[in-house]
CSV table of C-alpha atoms in Angstrom, one decimal:
chain,number,residue,atom,x,y,z
A,1,MET,CA,101.7,93.5,168.2
A,2,LEU,CA,103.2,96.2,165.7
A,3,LEU,CA,105.5,94.3,163.1
A,4,PRO,CA,107.4,96.1,160.5
A,5,HIS,CA,106.5,94.7,157.1
A,6,GLY,CA,107.1,96.2,153.7
A,7,TYR,CA,109.4,95.7,150.6
A,8,GLU,CA,111.5,98.8,150.4
A,9,GLY,CA,114.8,97.5,149.0
A,10,GLN,CA,116.3,96.5,152.3
A,11,GLY,CA,117.4,93.1,153.6
A,12,SER,CA,115.3,90.1,154.2
A,13,GLU,CA,114.5,90.8,157.9
A,14,HIS,CA,113.6,94.4,157.1
A,15,SER,CA,111.2,93.5,154.5
A,16,SER,CA,109.2,90.7,155.9
A,17,ALA,CA,107.5,90.2,159.1
A,18,ARG,CA,106.2,86.7,157.9
A,19,ILE,CA,102.6,87.3,157.1
A,20,GLU,CA,102.3,83.5,156.1
A,21,ARG,CA,103.3,82.5,159.5
A,22,PHE,CA,100.8,84.5,161.1
A,23,MET,CA,98.2,83.1,158.6
A,24,ASN,CA,99.1,79.7,159.4
A,25,LEU,CA,98.4,80.4,163.2
A,26,CYS,CA,94.8,81.8,162.4
A,27,ALA,CA,91.9,79.6,163.1
A,28,GLU,CA,88.6,79.7,164.9
A,29,GLN,CA,88.7,83.5,165.2
A,30,ASN,CA,91.6,83.3,167.4
A,31,MET,CA,93.2,86.6,166.4
A,32,ILE,CA,93.0,89.7,164.3
A,33,VAL,CA,95.6,90.6,161.5
A,34,VAL,CA,95.4,93.9,159.9
A,35,ASN,CA,97.7,95.7,157.4
A,36,CYS,CA,96.4,99.3,157.3
A,37,THR,CA,97.0,101.8,154.5
A,38,THR,CA,95.8,105.1,156.1
A,39,PRO,CA,96.6,106.9,159.5
A,40,VAL,CA,93.1,106.9,160.3
A,41,ASN,CA,92.3,103.3,159.8
A,42,LEU,CA,95.2,102.4,161.9
A,43,PHE,CA,93.9,104.8,164.7
A,44,HIS,CA,90.3,103.2,164.4
A,45,VAL,CA,91.6,99.5,164.6
A,46,LEU,CA,93.5,100.6,167.8
A,47,ARG,CA,90.5,102.2,169.2
A,48,ARG,CA,88.2,99.3,168.4
A,49,GLN,CA,90.8,96.8,170.2
A,50,VAL,CA,90.4,98.9,173.1
A,51,ALA,CA,86.7,99.2,173.0
A,52,TRP,CA,85.8,95.8,172.4
A,53,THR,CA,84.3,93.9,175.6
A,54,PHE,CA,86.5,90.7,174.6
A,55,ARG,CA,90.2,90.3,174.4
A,56,LYS,CA,92.0,88.8,171.3
A,57,PRO,CA,95.7,89.4,169.8
A,58,LEU,CA,95.8,92.2,167.5
A,59,ILE,CA,98.6,91.8,165.0
A,60,VAL,CA,99.4,94.9,162.8
A,61,PHE,CA,101.9,94.9,160.0
A,62,THR,CA,103.2,98.5,159.5
A,63,PRO,CA,105.3,99.5,156.5
A,64,LYS,CA,108.1,102.0,157.6
A,65,SER,CA,107.9,104.0,154.3
A,66,LEU,CA,104.2,105.1,154.8
A,67,LEU,CA,105.3,107.0,157.7
A,68,ARG,CA,106.6,109.6,155.2
A,69,HIS,CA,104.7,108.8,152.0
A,70,PRO,CA,103.1,112.0,150.8
A,71,LYS,CA,99.9,110.1,149.8
A,72,CYS,CA,99.5,108.2,153.1
A,73,VAL,CA,97.6,111.0,155.0
A,74,SER,CA,94.1,111.3,156.5
A,75,ALA,CA,92.1,114.4,157.2
A,76,LEU,CA,91.6,115.3,160.8
A,77,ASN,CA,88.1,115.2,161.0
A,78,LYS,CA,88.1,111.5,160.0
A,79,PHE,CA,89.6,110.7,163.4
A,80,LEU,CA,86.7,112.6,165.2
A,81,ASP,CA,83.4,112.2,163.1
A,82,GLY,CA,82.4,108.7,164.2
A,83,THR,CA,84.5,106.9,161.3
A,84,ARG,CA,85.0,103.3,162.2
A,85,PHE,CA,87.7,101.1,161.1
A,86,LEU,CA,87.1,99.8,157.5
A,87,GLU,CA,88.1,96.1,157.1
A,88,VAL,CA,87.9,96.8,153.3
A,89,ILE,CA,88.5,100.0,151.4
A,90,ASP,CA,86.9,99.9,148.1
A,91,ASP,CA,88.0,101.9,145.0
A,92,PRO,CA,86.6,105.3,145.0
A,93,SER,CA,85.6,104.9,141.3
A,94,GLU,CA,82.5,107.0,140.4
A,95,ASP,CA,81.6,104.6,137.5
A,96,PRO,CA,82.1,101.0,138.6
A,97,GLU,CA,80.2,99.6,135.4
A,98,LYS,CA,83.3,100.6,133.4
A,99,ILE,CA,85.6,98.4,135.5
A,100,ARG,CA,86.9,95.3,133.7
A,101,LYS,CA,89.7,94.3,136.1
A,102,VAL,CA,89.8,94.4,140.0
A,103,LEU,CA,93.1,94.2,141.9
A,104,PHE,CA,92.8,93.0,145.5
A,105,CYS,CA,95.7,94.1,147.8
A,106,SER,CA,96.9,94.9,151.2
A,107,GLY,CA,99.4,97.2,152.7
A,108,LYS,CA,101.9,99.6,150.9
A,109,ILE,CA,101.8,98.0,147.4
A,110,TYR,CA,98.5,99.9,147.0
A,111,TYR,CA,100.3,103.1,146.6
A,112,ASP,CA,102.7,101.6,143.8
A,113,LEU,CA,99.5,100.2,142.0
A,114,GLU,CA,97.6,103.6,142.2
A,115,ALA,CA,100.5,105.5,141.0
A,116,PHE,CA,100.9,103.3,138.0
A,117,ARG,CA,97.1,103.5,137.4
A,118,LEU,CA,97.2,107.3,137.4
A,119,GLU,CA,100.3,107.6,135.2
A,120,ASN,CA,99.1,105.1,132.5
A,121,GLY,CA,95.3,105.9,132.4
A,122,GLN,CA,94.2,102.3,133.6
A,123,ASP,CA,90.9,103.8,134.6
A,124,HIS,CA,89.1,100.4,133.5
A,125,VAL,CA,91.0,99.1,136.6
A,126,ALA,CA,89.8,99.1,140.4
A,127,ILE,CA,92.1,98.6,143.3
A,128,VAL,CA,90.5,97.2,146.2
A,129,ARG,CA,92.4,97.3,149.7
A,130,ILE,CA,91.7,94.4,152.2
A,131,GLU,CA,92.8,96.2,155.4
A,132,GLN,CA,91.9,93.0,157.8
A,133,LEU,CA,93.5,89.8,156.6
A,134,TYR,CA,92.1,87.7,159.3
A,135,PRO,CA,89.2,87.2,160.0
A,136,LEU,CA,88.7,87.7,156.4
A,137,PRO,CA,85.7,90.2,155.9
A,138,ILE,CA,83.6,88.1,153.7
A,139,LYS,CA,80.5,90.4,153.9
A,140,GLN,CA,82.3,93.7,153.1
A,141,LEU,CA,84.2,92.0,150.3
A,142,GLU,CA,81.1,90.5,148.7
A,143,GLU,CA,79.5,94.0,148.9
A,144,SER,CA,82.6,95.5,147.0
A,145,ILE,CA,82.6,92.7,144.4
A,146,GLN,CA,79.0,93.3,143.7
A,147,ARG,CA,79.7,96.7,142.4
A,148,TYR,CA,81.8,95.5,139.5
A,149,SER,CA,79.2,93.6,137.5
A,150,ASN,CA,81.4,93.8,134.3
A,151,ALA,CA,84.7,92.8,135.8
A,152,GLN,CA,86.2,89.9,133.9
A,153,THR,CA,89.6,89.7,135.6
A,154,TRP,CA,90.1,89.3,139.4
A,155,CYS,CA,93.7,89.3,140.8
A,156,TRP,CA,95.5,89.3,144.3
A,157,VAL,CA,98.5,91.3,144.2
A,158,GLN,CA,101.2,91.1,146.8
A,159,GLU,CA,104.8,92.3,147.2
A,160,GLU,CA,106.0,88.9,148.7
A,161,PRO,CA,107.0,85.9,146.8
A,162,ALA,CA,104.4,83.5,145.9
A,163,ASN,CA,105.1,81.0,148.7
A,164,MET,CA,104.9,83.9,151.2
A,165,GLY,CA,102.4,86.6,152.2
A,166,ALA,CA,98.6,86.2,152.4
A,167,TRP,CA,98.3,84.3,149.0
A,168,ASP,CA,97.5,80.7,150.6
A,169,LEU,CA,94.9,82.5,152.8
A,170,MET,CA,93.3,84.0,149.7
A,171,MET,CA,93.6,81.0,147.5
A,172,LYS,CA,91.6,78.9,150.0
A,173,ASN,CA,89.1,81.3,151.2
A,174,PHE,CA,88.3,83.6,148.2
A,175,LYS,CA,85.4,81.7,146.5
A,176,PHE,CA,83.0,84.5,145.7
A,177,THR,CA,84.2,86.2,142.4
A,178,THR,CA,82.8,85.1,139.0
A,179,SER,CA,86.1,83.7,137.9
A,180,PRO,CA,89.3,82.3,139.7
A,181,LEU,CA,91.5,84.9,141.6
A,182,HIS,CA,94.9,85.5,139.8
A,183,LEU,CA,98.1,85.7,141.6
A,184,VAL,CA,100.6,88.6,140.9
A,185,SER,CA,103.7,88.3,143.0
A,186,ARG,CA,107.4,87.8,143.2
A,187,GLN,CA,108.7,84.4,142.2
A,188,THR,CA,108.7,81.7,144.7
A,189,SER,CA,111.8,82.2,146.7
A,190,SER,CA,113.8,80.8,149.8
A,191,SER,CA,114.6,84.5,150.9
A,192,PRO,CA,111.9,86.9,151.8
A,193,ALA,CA,113.8,89.7,149.8
A,194,SER,CA,116.9,90.2,147.6
A,195,GLY,CA,118.5,92.7,149.8
A,196,PHE,CA,120.0,94.8,146.8
A,197,ALA,CA,118.3,98.0,145.9
A,198,ARG,CA,118.5,97.8,142.3
A,199,LYS,CA,117.3,94.4,141.9
A,200,HIS,CA,114.4,95.1,144.2
A,201,GLN,CA,113.5,98.0,142.2
A,202,LYS,CA,113.4,95.9,138.8
A,203,GLU,CA,111.4,93.3,140.7
A,204,GLN,CA,108.9,96.0,141.9
A,205,ASN,CA,108.4,97.7,138.5
A,206,GLU,CA,107.9,94.2,137.0
A,207,LEU,CA,105.4,93.3,139.4
A,208,ILE,CA,103.4,96.4,139.2
A,209,GLY,CA,103.3,96.3,135.5
A,210,ARG,CA,102.2,92.7,135.5
A,211,ALA,CA,99.3,93.5,137.8
A,212,PHE,CA,97.9,95.7,135.1
A,213,SER,CA,98.7,93.4,132.0
A,214,THR,CA,97.4,90.0,133.7
A,215,GLY,CA,94.1,88.7,131.8
């Protein structure tokens, strides 16, 4: 099931596929929920779904804007060289020892976070993408976390309001960092999105800035 999901300044139903509702339905390994950030990872999760000898529902959240985002590209050889689906995409930082803060996220918000990091020289911050939300890839996350032995602040960053998105899942299951996971999100809201482009952009800019200032 491919569900459009991503905060792009449109109306409420354009923005949210209600990740939180699918998270509430997840239990006992009953389905797979992903939010991919690269074309090759989307390709390989679909390929994995077909190759598996068993059948379980696959829910794919797919931001529309990444169809034309200049950074959302994959080399052709990555589709063909035996690369598998990556449940977690770690930060490509060459020196993990200098990392003092780690931002965990899922979906298109990664590209906003990465752009801000580059523009503002925030090279002490790592951005880790959780591509598979359920089942939560514990082993891969633990391997990633072990790289950042000097990290002091750990955050979950989401575009959705605090009472929506995958935060509830993370809050209940993310128990293996050295300190509690901080939430960076929009304020609690009765609506998935404002629906006003100017207000949306103001919220988005504040959200991205807060992700780097928290802690």
